C-alpha positions as a printed NumPy array, in Angstrom:
array([[  7.527,  -7.598,  94.639],
       [  9.769,  -7.586,  91.889],
       [ 12.351, -10.188,  91.132],
       [ 16.06 ,  -9.729,  90.739],
       [ 18.636, -11.678,  89.487],
       [ 21.748, -12.804,  92.146],
       [ 24.751, -14.427,  92.731],
       [ 26.078, -16.431,  95.973],
       [ 29.507, -16.756,  96.054],
       [ 31.845, -18.293,  98.872],
       [ 35.446, -17.185,  98.803],
       [ 37.907, -18.527, 100.972],
       [ 40.96 , -16.853, 101.901],
       [ 44.561, -18.049, 103.855],
       [ 45.495, -15.66 , 106.349],
       [ 48.97 , -14.558, 107.286],
       [ 49.462, -14.074, 110.746],
       [ 51.569, -12.659, 113.117],
       [ 53.997, -15.087, 114.957],
       [ 52.178, -15.89 , 118.616],
       [ 48.341, -15.493, 117.061],
       [ 45.906, -17.267, 119.217],
       [ 42.845, -19.44 , 117.662],
       [ 40.579, -16.827, 119.534],
       [ 42.273, -14.168, 117.45 ],
       [ 41.913, -15.741, 114.425],
       [ 37.863, -15.842, 115.293],
       [ 37.814, -12.324, 116.347],
       [ 39.557, -11.152, 113.178],
       [ 36.318, -12.677, 111.532],
       [ 33.898, -11.482, 113.592],
       [ 35.322,  -7.808, 113.143],
       [ 35.117,  -8.384, 109.223],
       [ 31.25 ,  -9.753, 109.202],
       [ 30.43 ,  -6.279, 111.27 ],
       [ 32.328,  -4.441, 108.542],
       [ 30.353,  -6.132, 105.649],
       [ 27.167,  -5.567, 107.701],
       [ 28.173,  -1.761, 107.482],
       [ 29.248,  -2.107, 104.076],
       [ 25.415,  -3.727, 103.401],
       [ 23.84 ,  -0.74 , 105.143],
       [ 25.053,   1.493, 102.636],
       [ 24.753,  -0.713,  99.292],
       [ 21.704,  -2.094,  97.533],
       [ 23.847,  -4.526,  95.561],
       [ 24.796,  -7.256,  97.927],
       [ 23.081,  -8.792, 100.935],
       [ 23.115, -12.178, 103.069],
       [ 26.863, -11.874, 104.481],
       [ 28.43 , -14.544, 106.113],
       [ 31.785, -15.149, 107.677],
       [ 33.35 , -18.412, 108.947],
       [ 36.744, -19.036, 110.096],
       [ 39.065, -21.809, 111.047],
       [ 41.923, -21.647, 113.476],
       [ 43.271, -24.525, 112.597],
       [ 43.643, -24.118, 108.797],
       [ 44.064, -20.147, 109.552],
       [ 41.436, -19.532, 106.928],
       [ 38.385, -17.303, 106.677],
       [ 35.676, -17.978, 104.452],
       [ 33.278, -14.9  , 103.337],
       [ 29.579, -15.602, 101.561],
       [ 27.652, -12.78 , 100.087],
       [ 24.773, -12.656,  97.693],
       [ 25.595,  -9.992,  94.781],
       [ 22.241,  -8.782,  93.585],
       [ 21.522,  -8.001,  89.985],
       [ 23.939,  -9.972,  88.492],
       [ 24.262, -13.108,  86.662],
       [ 27.485, -12.446,  85.576],
       [ 30.126, -14.367,  87.284],
       [ 32.625, -11.874,  86.551],
       [ 30.938,  -8.978,  87.514],
       [ 29.892, -10.504,  90.604],
       [ 33.356, -11.794,  91.503],
       [ 34.849,  -8.583,  90.903],
       [ 31.923,  -6.706,  93.378],
       [ 32.568,  -9.413,  95.986],
       [ 36.74 ,  -9.077,  95.952],
       [ 35.674,  -5.582,  96.095],
       [ 33.711,  -5.704,  99.26 ],
       [ 35.763,  -8.422, 101.042],
       [ 38.745,  -6.479, 100.602],
       [ 37.586,  -3.054, 101.511],
       [ 35.884,  -4.992, 104.884],
       [ 39.327,  -6.171, 105.644],
       [ 40.982,  -2.846, 105.347],
       [ 38.039,  -1.603, 107.501],
       [ 39.506,  -3.708, 110.502],
       [ 43.178,  -3.114, 109.38 ],
       [ 44.145,  -6.013, 107.505],
       [ 46.798,  -5.606, 104.682],
       [ 45.893,  -6.919, 101.351],
       [ 49.303,  -7.113,  99.229],
       [ 48.692,  -9.803,  97.049],
       [ 45.317,  -9.629,  96.541],
       [ 43.974, -11.8  ,  94.017],
       [ 42.486, -10.58 ,  90.913],
       [ 39.213, -12.214,  89.209],
       [ 41.917, -14.125,  86.686],
       [ 44.075, -15.458,  89.734],
       [ 41.127, -16.646,  91.809],
       [ 42.203, -20.324,  92.872],
       [ 39.773, -23.497,  93.251],
       [ 38.245, -22.221,  96.538],
       [ 35.559, -19.826,  94.948],
       [ 32.251, -21.48 ,  95.061],
       [ 29.622, -19.807,  92.69 ],
       [ 26.101, -20.733,  92.839],
       [ 24.145, -20.469,  89.482],
       [ 22.68 , -17.11 ,  89.704],
       [ 18.965, -17.286,  90.56 ],
       [ 16.102, -14.93 ,  90.912],
       [ 15.348, -13.819,  94.475],
       [ 12.032, -11.88 ,  95.326],
       [ 12.406,  -8.363,  97.061],
       [  9.977,  -6.407,  98.674]])
């Protein structure tokens, strides 16, 4: 077993919804994003432990990722944003105003990099 550095991120995004969107639609969107993140995990060895939560009252989606092999916050955030955007596009979402690392609002939570054991 070897140890790797990893960074846990939790990012919250406001969803721009079409008129008439129901709460169940918000949750279904979150489930589709989660499935795409799992597909991406299967193809990429640099992240794991994806989780998605939705809040239909606030029209938000929160995505958590464990980015492996980096303790650098900027590198981890760049990678997380790329993965989440890829999953969003895969489920048909548009991201014309996608944030950059320098524009990220306060709703990004970044856990201190830590060592994780791998098999």
